[in-house]
Short mmCIF file of C-alpha atoms in Angstrom, two decimals:
data_model
loop_
_atom_site.label_atom_id
_atom_site.label_comp_id
_atom_site.label_asym_id
_atom_site.label_seq_id
_atom_site.Cartn_x
_atom_site.Cartn_y
_atom_site.Cartn_z
CA MET A 1 0.20 36.21 -22.33
CA ALA A 2 0.84 36.34 -18.59
CA SER A 3 -1.95 38.88 -18.08
CA ASP A 4 -4.31 36.77 -20.20
CA VAL A 5 -3.58 33.72 -18.11
CA ALA A 6 -4.12 35.69 -14.90
CA THR A 7 -7.49 36.83 -16.22
CA THR A 8 -8.55 33.27 -17.00
CA ARG A 9 -7.72 32.23 -13.46
CA ARG A 10 -9.80 35.04 -12.03
CA GLN A 11 -12.78 34.06 -14.12
CA ASP A 12 -12.78 30.30 -13.95
CA VAL A 13 -10.64 28.91 -11.18
CA ALA A 14 -12.28 30.59 -8.23
CA GLY A 15 -13.37 27.18 -6.99
CA ILE A 16 -9.75 26.20 -6.43
CA VAL A 17 -9.67 28.57 -3.45
CA ARG A 18 -11.40 25.67 -1.71
CA ILE A 19 -8.13 23.76 -1.71
CA PHE A 20 -5.27 26.11 -2.45
CA SER A 21 -4.44 29.60 -1.21
CA THR A 22 -3.32 31.55 -4.26
CA ARG A 23 -2.08 35.12 -4.42
CA GLY A 24 -5.55 36.56 -4.44
CA ALA A 25 -9.08 35.98 -3.25
CA TYR A 26 -12.38 36.18 -5.09
CA CYS A 27 -15.31 38.11 -3.68
CA GLY A 28 -18.56 38.50 -5.62
CA SER A 29 -17.46 40.27 -8.78
CA LEU A 30 -14.10 41.40 -7.45
CA TRP A 31 -10.75 39.64 -7.52
CA HIS A 32 -8.39 41.05 -4.96
CA LEU A 33 -4.84 40.93 -6.23
CA GLY A 34 -1.73 40.76 -4.13
CA ALA A 35 -3.56 39.54 -1.03
CA THR A 36 -3.71 36.37 0.96
CA PRO A 37 -7.22 34.88 0.72
CA ILE A 38 -9.32 35.77 3.76
CA ILE A 39 -12.52 33.86 3.10
CA ALA A 40 -15.60 33.57 5.27
CA GLY A 41 -18.01 31.01 3.91
CA SER A 42 -18.03 31.82 0.23
CA ARG A 43 -17.29 35.46 0.93
CA CYS A 44 -13.96 37.23 0.81
CA LEU A 45 -13.89 40.03 3.35
CA GLY A 46 -11.12 42.36 4.38
CA PHE A 47 -8.75 42.23 1.45
CA ARG A 48 -5.59 44.19 0.91
CA GLY A 49 -4.49 45.13 -2.60
CA LYS A 50 -5.83 46.18 -5.97
CA SER A 51 -9.35 45.18 -7.05
CA ILE A 52 -10.61 44.78 -10.59
CA SER A 53 -14.01 43.78 -11.92
CA VAL A 54 -14.46 40.33 -13.47
CA PRO A 55 -17.53 38.21 -14.28
CA ASP A 56 -19.34 36.43 -11.46
CA PHE A 57 -18.91 32.76 -10.59
CA ASP A 58 -20.59 29.87 -8.78
CA HIS A 59 -20.98 31.10 -5.21
CA SER A 60 -21.09 27.57 -3.85
CA ALA A 61 -17.30 27.50 -3.83
CA SER A 62 -16.11 27.67 -0.28
CA GLY A 63 -13.28 26.87 2.06
CA ARG A 64 -12.05 23.30 2.25
CA GLY A 65 -12.91 21.39 5.39
CA MET A 66 -15.82 19.76 7.10
CA LYS A 67 -18.90 21.94 7.32
CA ILE A 68 -21.75 21.48 9.75
CA HIS A 69 -25.28 22.83 9.97
CA GLU A 70 -26.25 25.97 11.85
CA TYR A 71 -28.01 24.08 14.61
CA GLN A 72 -24.92 21.92 15.15
CA GLY A 73 -22.67 24.97 15.21
CA LYS A 74 -24.89 26.64 17.78
CA GLU A 75 -24.70 23.62 20.04
CA ILE A 76 -20.90 23.90 19.96
CA PHE A 77 -21.21 27.64 20.60
CA ARG A 78 -23.43 26.94 23.60
CA LYS A 79 -20.93 24.49 25.09
CA ALA A 80 -18.13 27.03 24.58
CA GLY A 81 -20.00 29.80 26.38
CA VAL A 82 -21.00 31.73 23.25
CA ALA A 83 -24.55 33.02 23.65
CA VAL A 84 -27.17 31.70 21.21
CA PRO A 85 -30.99 31.72 21.21
CA GLN A 86 -32.88 28.63 22.31
CA GLY A 87 -33.95 26.43 19.43
CA PHE A 88 -34.89 22.94 18.32
CA VAL A 89 -34.23 21.10 15.08
CA ALA A 90 -37.28 19.66 13.28
CA ARG A 91 -37.55 17.18 10.44
CA THR A 92 -41.33 17.10 10.12
CA PRO A 93 -44.04 19.79 10.29
CA GLN A 94 -45.31 18.20 13.50
CA GLU A 95 -41.89 18.50 15.11
CA ALA A 96 -41.76 22.16 14.05
CA ALA A 97 -45.10 22.82 15.76
CA GLU A 98 -43.92 21.07 18.94
CA ALA A 99 -40.69 23.07 18.86
CA TYR A 100 -42.65 26.32 18.73
CA LYS A 101 -44.70 25.25 21.73
CA LYS A 102 -41.56 24.31 23.69
CA LEU A 103 -40.06 27.76 23.09
CA GLY A 104 -43.08 29.32 24.70
CA GLY A 105 -42.71 32.76 23.14
CA ALA A 106 -44.98 34.88 20.99
CA ILE A 107 -42.64 34.77 17.99
CA ALA A 108 -40.13 32.33 16.53
CA VAL A 109 -38.21 31.87 13.31
CA VAL A 110 -38.15 28.78 11.08
CA LYS A 111 -34.77 28.46 9.34
CA SER A 112 -33.89 26.01 6.58
CA GLN A 113 -30.73 24.03 7.33
CA ILE A 114 -28.40 23.69 4.36
CA HIS A 115 -24.65 24.17 3.93
CA ALA A 116 -24.96 27.58 2.27
CA GLY A 117 -25.54 31.18 3.23
CA GLY A 118 -28.03 33.64 1.85
CA ARG A 119 -30.99 31.64 3.13
CA GLY A 120 -32.93 34.71 4.20
CA LYS A 121 -33.03 35.96 0.61
CA GLY A 122 -33.14 32.48 -0.90
CA THR A 123 -36.33 31.03 -2.41
CA LEU A 124 -37.63 27.55 -3.08
CA LYS A 125 -37.55 26.23 -6.63
CA GLU A 126 -40.92 24.62 -6.13
CA ILE A 127 -42.52 27.57 -4.29
CA PRO A 128 -40.79 30.80 -5.42
CA SER A 129 -42.73 32.89 -2.89
CA GLN A 130 -41.30 30.91 0.05
CA ARG A 131 -38.08 32.23 1.60
CA GLY A 132 -35.57 30.03 3.36
CA VAL A 133 -36.05 31.84 6.68
CA GLN A 134 -39.41 33.04 7.99
CA LEU A 135 -40.82 34.49 11.20
CA VAL A 136 -43.84 32.65 12.64
CA LYS A 137 -46.33 33.57 15.36
CA SER A 138 -48.07 30.28 16.08
CA ALA A 139 -47.43 26.55 16.16
CA GLU A 140 -49.72 26.14 13.17
CA GLU A 141 -47.74 28.69 11.16
CA ALA A 142 -44.47 26.99 12.13
CA ALA A 143 -45.84 23.67 10.86
CA LYS A 144 -47.03 25.30 7.63
CA VAL A 145 -43.67 26.92 6.89
CA ALA A 146 -41.78 23.72 7.76
CA GLU A 147 -44.06 21.74 5.43
CA ALA A 148 -43.24 24.14 2.59
CA LEU A 149 -39.49 23.99 3.22
CA LEU A 150 -38.89 20.32 4.00
CA GLY A 151 -38.15 18.17 0.99
CA ASN A 152 -37.95 21.12 -1.39
CA THR A 153 -34.97 22.84 -3.01
CA LEU A 154 -33.66 26.14 -1.69
CA VAL A 155 -31.75 28.36 -4.11
CA THR A 156 -29.49 31.05 -2.65
CA ILE A 157 -26.67 33.25 -3.86
CA GLN A 158 -24.27 30.55 -2.64
CA THR A 159 -25.91 27.37 -3.94
CA GLY A 160 -25.99 28.11 -7.64
CA GLU A 161 -29.08 27.49 -9.76
CA GLU A 162 -29.30 23.84 -8.74
CA GLY A 163 -29.96 24.75 -5.10
CA LYS A 164 -29.89 22.41 -2.12
CA LYS A 165 -32.59 20.15 -0.71
CA VAL A 166 -33.90 21.10 2.73
CA ASN A 167 -34.02 18.04 5.00
CA GLN A 168 -34.38 19.81 8.35
CA VAL A 169 -35.28 23.17 9.82
CA LEU A 170 -34.28 25.01 12.98
CA VAL A 171 -37.15 26.53 14.99
CA GLU A 172 -35.61 29.24 17.11
CA ALA A 173 -36.85 31.74 19.67
CA GLY A 174 -37.27 35.34 18.58
CA CYS A 175 -35.42 38.18 20.29
CA ASN A 176 -35.58 41.96 20.61
CA ILE A 177 -33.00 43.01 18.03
CA ASP A 178 -31.46 46.44 18.42
CA ARG A 179 -28.53 46.15 15.97
CA GLU A 180 -27.22 43.59 13.46
CA LEU A 181 -23.44 43.15 13.21
CA TYR A 182 -21.08 40.86 11.30
CA LEU A 183 -18.38 38.68 12.86
CA GLY A 184 -16.11 36.08 11.36
CA ILE A 185 -12.87 34.30 12.20
CA VAL A 186 -10.64 32.81 9.53
CA VAL A 187 -7.01 31.79 9.18
CA ASP A 188 -4.97 34.59 7.63
CA ARG A 189 -1.76 33.24 6.15
CA SER A 190 -0.15 36.68 6.03
CA ALA A 191 -0.69 37.03 9.78
CA LYS A 192 0.25 33.38 10.31
CA GLY A 193 -2.76 32.83 12.51
CA PRO A 194 -6.46 33.44 13.03
CA VAL A 195 -8.00 36.84 12.49
CA PHE A 196 -11.30 38.35 13.56
CA MET A 197 -13.21 40.17 10.84
CA VAL A 198 -16.01 42.41 12.06
CA SER A 199 -18.34 44.99 10.62
CA PRO A 200 -21.02 47.18 12.19
CA ASP A 201 -23.02 46.64 9.00
CA GLY A 202 -24.12 43.03 9.43
CA GLY A 203 -27.14 41.25 8.00
CA MET A 204 -28.23 40.01 4.62
CA ASN A 205 -26.34 42.66 2.61
CA ILE A 206 -22.82 41.96 3.90
CA GLU A 207 -21.60 41.20 0.35
CA GLU A 208 -22.51 44.75 -0.67
CA VAL A 209 -20.56 46.08 2.31
CA ALA A 210 -17.48 44.11 1.25
CA GLU A 211 -17.74 45.42 -2.30
CA LYS A 212 -18.86 49.02 -1.83
CA THR A 213 -17.56 50.04 1.62
CA PRO A 214 -14.65 47.73 2.52
CA ASP A 215 -13.44 50.34 4.99
CA ARG A 216 -16.37 49.24 7.16
CA ILE A 217 -14.76 45.82 7.68
CA PHE A 218 -12.14 45.62 10.43
CA HIS A 219 -9.54 42.99 11.32
CA GLU A 220 -7.85 41.88 14.53
CA SER A 221 -5.38 38.99 14.63
CA PHE A 222 -4.85 36.98 17.81
CA ASP A 223 -2.35 34.45 19.09
CA VAL A 224 -3.46 30.81 19.13
CA ASP A 225 -1.72 30.12 22.44
CA SER A 226 -2.74 33.17 24.50
CA GLY A 227 -6.03 33.76 22.69
CA LEU A 228 -7.80 37.06 22.15
CA GLN A 229 -6.66 39.51 24.82
CA PRO A 230 -9.08 41.72 26.81
CA TYR A 231 -7.78 44.89 25.16
CA GLN A 232 -8.37 43.33 21.75
CA ALA A 233 -11.92 42.38 22.68
CA ARG A 234 -12.59 45.95 23.82
CA LYS A 235 -11.07 47.25 20.58
CA LEU A 236 -13.41 45.07 18.52
CA ALA A 237 -16.36 46.21 20.61
CA THR A 238 -15.43 49.84 19.97
CA LEU A 239 -15.09 49.24 16.23
CA LEU A 240 -18.56 47.71 16.24
CA GLY A 241 -20.04 50.65 18.13
CA ILE A 242 -20.86 48.56 21.20
CA LYS A 243 -21.22 50.71 24.29
CA GLY A 244 -22.02 50.67 27.98
CA LYS A 245 -22.63 47.40 29.77
CA SER A 246 -22.64 45.59 26.43
CA ILE A 247 -18.84 45.98 26.25
CA GLY A 248 -18.44 43.46 29.09
CA THR A 249 -20.81 41.07 27.32
CA ALA A 250 -18.87 41.51 24.08
CA ASP A 251 -15.56 40.82 25.85
CA LYS A 252 -16.87 37.49 27.14
CA PHE A 253 -18.45 36.62 23.80
CA PHE A 254 -15.40 37.37 21.62
CA ARG A 255 -12.90 35.65 23.90
CA ALA A 256 -15.06 32.52 24.23
CA LEU A 257 -15.42 32.35 20.44
CA SER A 258 -11.65 32.72 19.90
CA LYS A 259 -10.98 29.84 22.30
CA MET A 260 -13.55 27.67 20.58
CA PHE A 261 -12.01 28.41 17.17
CA VAL A 262 -8.61 27.15 18.30
CA ALA A 263 -9.82 24.26 20.45
CA TYR A 264 -11.86 22.74 17.63
CA ASP A 265 -9.25 23.37 14.90
CA CYS A 266 -11.67 25.50 12.91
CA SER A 267 -10.76 26.98 9.56
CA MET A 268 -13.73 29.34 9.52
CA VAL A 269 -16.41 30.61 11.89
CA GLU A 270 -18.98 33.13 10.72
CA ILE A 271 -21.86 34.79 12.56
CA ASN A 272 -24.13 36.91 10.39
CA PRO A 273 -25.93 38.47 12.02
CA LEU A 274 -24.41 38.89 15.42
CA VAL A 275 -27.08 40.92 17.19
CA VAL A 276 -27.14 43.30 20.10
CA THR A 277 -30.52 43.00 21.79
CA LYS A 278 -32.48 45.86 23.30
CA GLU A 279 -31.48 44.40 26.66
CA GLY A 280 -27.80 44.91 25.76
CA GLU A 281 -26.93 41.24 25.25
CA LEU A 282 -24.98 39.75 22.32
CA LEU A 283 -26.49 36.74 20.56
CA ALA A 284 -25.26 34.64 17.65
CA LEU A 285 -28.28 34.40 15.36
CA ASP A 286 -26.23 32.40 12.87
CA ALA A 287 -23.45 29.84 13.08
CA LYS A 288 -21.38 28.82 10.09
CA VAL A 289 -18.53 26.56 11.21
CA THR A 290 -15.95 24.76 9.10
CA PHE A 291 -13.32 22.47 10.62
CA ASP A 292 -9.87 21.85 9.20
CA ASP A 293 -10.18 18.27 7.99
CA ASN A 294 -6.41 17.82 8.37
CA ALA A 295 -7.01 17.93 12.14
CA GLY A 296 -9.87 15.45 12.07
CA PHE A 297 -7.82 12.81 13.87
CA ARG A 298 -7.86 15.04 16.96
CA HIS A 299 -11.65 15.29 16.97
CA PRO A 300 -13.17 11.88 16.20
CA ASP A 301 -16.38 12.99 17.91
CA LEU A 302 -16.98 15.60 15.22
CA ALA A 303 -17.25 12.99 12.46
CA GLU A 304 -20.85 12.24 13.41
CA LEU A 305 -21.79 15.85 12.62
CA ARG A 306 -20.90 15.45 8.95
CA ASP A 307 -23.88 15.49 6.58
CA MET A 308 -22.85 13.62 3.45
CA THR A 309 -26.04 14.67 1.63
CA GLU A 310 -24.73 18.24 1.62
CA GLU A 311 -21.46 17.41 -0.12
CA GLU A 312 -20.65 16.94 -3.79
CA PRO A 313 -20.68 13.13 -4.26
CA ALA A 314 -17.79 13.16 -6.73
CA GLU A 315 -15.61 15.14 -4.32
CA VAL A 316 -16.40 12.74 -1.48
CA ARG A 317 -15.61 9.79 -3.73
CA ALA A 318 -12.32 11.36 -4.80
CA ALA A 319 -11.28 12.13 -1.23
CA GLU A 320 -11.88 8.50 -0.26
CA SER A 321 -9.38 7.52 -2.97
CA GLY A 322 -6.80 10.07 -1.87
CA LEU A 323 -7.41 12.40 -4.83
CA SER A 324 -7.70 16.20 -4.77
CA TYR A 325 -10.80 16.99 -6.83
CA VAL A 326 -13.02 20.04 -7.16
CA LYS A 327 -16.01 20.00 -9.47
CA LEU A 328 -16.46 23.08 -11.68
CA SER A 329 -19.02 24.01 -14.32
CA GLY A 330 -17.10 23.59 -17.59
CA ASN A 331 -17.04 20.75 -20.12
CA ILE A 332 -13.34 19.74 -20.31
CA GLY A 333 -12.22 17.19 -17.76
CA CYS A 334 -8.66 17.55 -16.48
CA LEU A 335 -6.42 14.86 -14.99
CA VAL A 336 -3.06 16.26 -13.93
CA ASN A 337 -0.30 15.50 -11.44
CA GLY A 338 0.69 18.43 -9.25
CA ALA A 339 -1.39 21.38 -8.09
CA GLY A 340 0.61 24.03 -9.92
CA LEU A 341 0.53 22.14 -13.19
CA ALA A 342 -3.18 21.49 -12.72
CA MET A 343 -3.95 25.19 -12.33
CA SER A 344 -1.70 26.06 -15.26
CA THR A 345 -3.53 23.47 -17.34
CA MET A 346 -6.85 25.05 -16.46
CA ASP A 347 -5.48 28.49 -17.29
CA ILE A 348 -4.32 27.51 -20.73
CA ILE A 349 -7.55 25.67 -21.51
CA LYS A 350 -9.42 28.90 -20.79
CA LEU A 351 -6.87 30.92 -22.73
CA HIS A 352 -7.71 28.91 -25.84
CA GLY A 353 -11.46 29.24 -25.40
CA GLY A 354 -12.29 26.18 -23.31
CA PHE A 355 -13.95 25.70 -19.92
CA PRO A 356 -12.47 23.33 -17.30
CA ALA A 357 -14.98 20.94 -15.73
CA ASN A 358 -12.85 20.20 -12.69
CA PHE A 359 -9.62 20.44 -10.82
CA LEU A 360 -8.05 17.02 -10.34
CA ASP A 361 -4.58 16.42 -8.95
CA VAL A 362 -3.64 12.74 -8.74
CA GLY A 363 -0.41 13.64 -6.94
CA GLY A 364 3.04 12.19 -7.37
CA GLY A 365 2.53 8.79 -5.77
CA ALA A 366 -0.78 7.63 -7.23
CA ASN A 367 -1.05 4.02 -8.36
CA VAL A 368 -2.98 2.50 -11.25
CA GLU A 369 -6.07 1.92 -9.11
CA GLN A 370 -6.21 5.57 -8.00
CA VAL A 371 -5.74 6.91 -11.51
CA THR A 372 -8.37 4.51 -12.85
CA GLU A 373 -10.78 5.77 -10.20
CA ALA A 374 -9.92 9.33 -11.25
CA PHE A 375 -11.02 8.47 -14.78
CA ARG A 376 -14.27 6.99 -13.47
CA ILE A 377 -14.99 10.21 -11.58
CA LEU A 378 -14.20 12.39 -14.61
CA LEU A 379 -16.30 10.34 -16.98
CA SER A 380 -19.25 10.23 -14.58
CA ASP A 381 -19.72 13.99 -15.09
CA LYS A 382 -22.33 14.33 -17.82
CA ASN A 383 -21.07 17.82 -18.65
CA VAL A 384 -17.66 16.53 -19.72
CA LYS A 385 -17.28 16.51 -23.53
CA ALA A 386 -13.53 15.84 -23.65
CA VAL A 387 -10.72 14.94 -21.26
CA LEU A 388 -7.17 16.27 -21.11
CA VAL A 389 -4.52 14.18 -19.38
CA ASN A 390 -1.46 16.33 -18.69
CA ILE A 391 1.34 14.50 -16.91
CA PHE A 392 4.87 15.61 -16.15
CA GLY A 393 6.60 12.50 -14.89
CA GLY A 394 8.78 13.31 -11.92
CA ILE A 395 7.75 11.04 -9.07
CA MET A 396 4.76 9.92 -11.13
CA ARG A 397 5.93 7.70 -13.98
CA CYS A 398 4.38 8.12 -17.41
CA THR A 399 4.06 4.35 -17.63
CA THR A 400 1.76 4.41 -14.59
CA ILE A 401 -0.54 6.89 -16.31
CA ALA A 402 -0.39 4.95 -19.57
CA GLY A 403 -1.30 1.75 -17.74
CA ALA A 404 -4.18 3.50 -15.97
CA ILE A 405 -5.52 4.89 -19.24
CA ILE A 406 -5.50 1.41 -20.76
CA GLU A 407 -7.11 -0.11 -17.68
CA ALA A 408 -9.75 2.60 -17.50
CA TYR A 409 -10.56 2.00 -21.16
CA LYS A 410 -11.09 -1.70 -20.43
CA GLN A 411 -13.18 -1.15 -17.30
CA VAL A 412 -15.06 2.04 -18.05
CA GLY A 413 -14.63 2.84 -21.72
CA PHE A 414 -14.18 6.36 -23.09
CA ASN A 415 -17.29 7.93 -24.52
CA VAL A 416 -15.60 11.31 -25.07
CA PRO A 417 -12.38 12.33 -26.86
CA LEU A 418 -9.21 11.86 -24.81
CA VAL A 419 -6.19 14.11 -25.33
CA VAL A 420 -2.96 12.94 -23.69
CA ARG A 421 0.24 14.89 -23.13
CA LEU A 422 3.06 12.98 -21.43
CA GLU A 423 6.52 14.27 -20.51
CA GLY A 424 9.19 13.18 -18.06
CA THR A 425 10.11 9.87 -16.44
CA GLU A 426 9.59 6.85 -18.73
CA VAL A 427 7.81 9.01 -21.29
CA ALA A 428 9.01 6.96 -24.27
CA GLU A 429 7.80 3.73 -22.69
CA GLY A 430 4.48 5.33 -21.76
CA ARG A 431 3.85 6.63 -25.25
CA LYS A 432 4.72 3.23 -26.70
CA MET A 433 2.26 1.51 -24.36
CA LEU A 434 -0.53 3.80 -25.51
CA ALA A 435 0.37 3.51 -29.19
CA GLU A 436 0.26 -0.28 -29.01
CA SER A 437 -2.85 -0.51 -26.81
CA GLY A 438 -5.49 0.20 -29.40
CA VAL A 439 -7.00 2.90 -27.17
CA ASP A 440 -8.35 5.79 -29.23
CA ILE A 441 -6.45 8.83 -27.97
CA ILE A 442 -5.32 12.15 -29.36
CA ALA A 443 -1.60 12.58 -28.67
CA ALA A 444 -0.30 16.07 -27.95
CA GLU A 445 3.19 17.57 -28.03
CA GLY A 446 3.44 20.33 -25.46
CA LEU A 447 0.85 22.04 -23.30
CA THR A 448 -0.33 24.56 -25.89
CA ASP A 449 -0.89 21.82 -28.45
CA ALA A 450 -2.78 19.79 -25.86
CA ALA A 451 -5.02 22.71 -24.90
CA LYS A 452 -5.87 23.53 -28.50
CA LYS A 453 -6.68 19.92 -29.30
CA VAL A 454 -8.90 19.34 -26.26
CA VAL A 455 -10.82 22.59 -26.82
CA ALA A 456 -11.42 21.58 -30.44
CA ALA A 457 -12.45 18.06 -29.39
CA ALA A 458 -14.94 19.42 -26.84
CA GLY A 459 -16.59 21.50 -29.53
#
């Protein structure tokens, strides 16, 4: 049974990597066992341990924290001394044309701005022939491409089929590209600090590199206090095949980026591609930046960079109520107290043929109002066909959950079957409250019984 449960986690709980570091990390169609997750964007690069093939999943799952757009990330790069091309953000076709004229070059690139990677290969739902990133050679062409992108939905490998609406584009100066590299910095728990991940094989096919030639991805940890050392910067440059005068440029670039990562309390920085120009300079042609939201109090100025239209509304709503919630693609809603129990609940639902619709941990100190709000969030998901409440009353009292269920029934109503399993503190009182409430619930004895009943109820 243990191996079956492990398999279900690999297949269906990949999204939980956004909140919890487990004992593995998911990358494309590979689950890397026995390794601390090292995740860049929605990619897992540079794993250690055994890999086995499993079905694919929603690539929109990514590291927890506050994301920002590419153009915002590049502005931070610029301030930190990390070289980026000149560019201007545009929200109308006219602004895109003006941006092209300001750049003054013969070629520019118009890039859709959404919180997802894979934009170069991505296409619009409404105009399948239109890519998310396109080179342009005139102001008129820049306006035309911007008009096609703005207001439409871009679908990439990381957005899922629903895609993301493009509300703004970045018009950026072209450059003489000699080589495309990959560079990322993430927090590696095994190293107890940040780690550079680099590959000489950057560009749009980095996922294939991670899957087929992982030996082409290199790591270098650095100390948060002393930063990346000169010898480490030169080592990274050598691994990337950077030579001659470009080594000095790389040293400056890498060290500036490492300082920025620490200074801004980042959880992830990714540049793909990092290019070496024909003139020997290094330029960040991309900028994916995620900040650790636990450190937000240290950076109040960053709050204005947050784009709420890019975030899952239910997850934002849950966070505002102090709930840990991740939306998934199944049809069984889960309300559980404790992260470990929540993941075990999702495992056993899958083991018995069901599909979790979410991860939701109400924690040990939630009150009736928070739990009632949790029910509102669960029931607002149109995909949910049944809900499983699985509570082990330690700090959280079963009477609190029972009261919340009754209150949610009064305020919201239950339009789907509700399976409830209560154990622990004040369990007898909680069960009595539910039995006498008149609320239509399906009582369960034990986790296996609960999983079987909710899977059957969901059809």
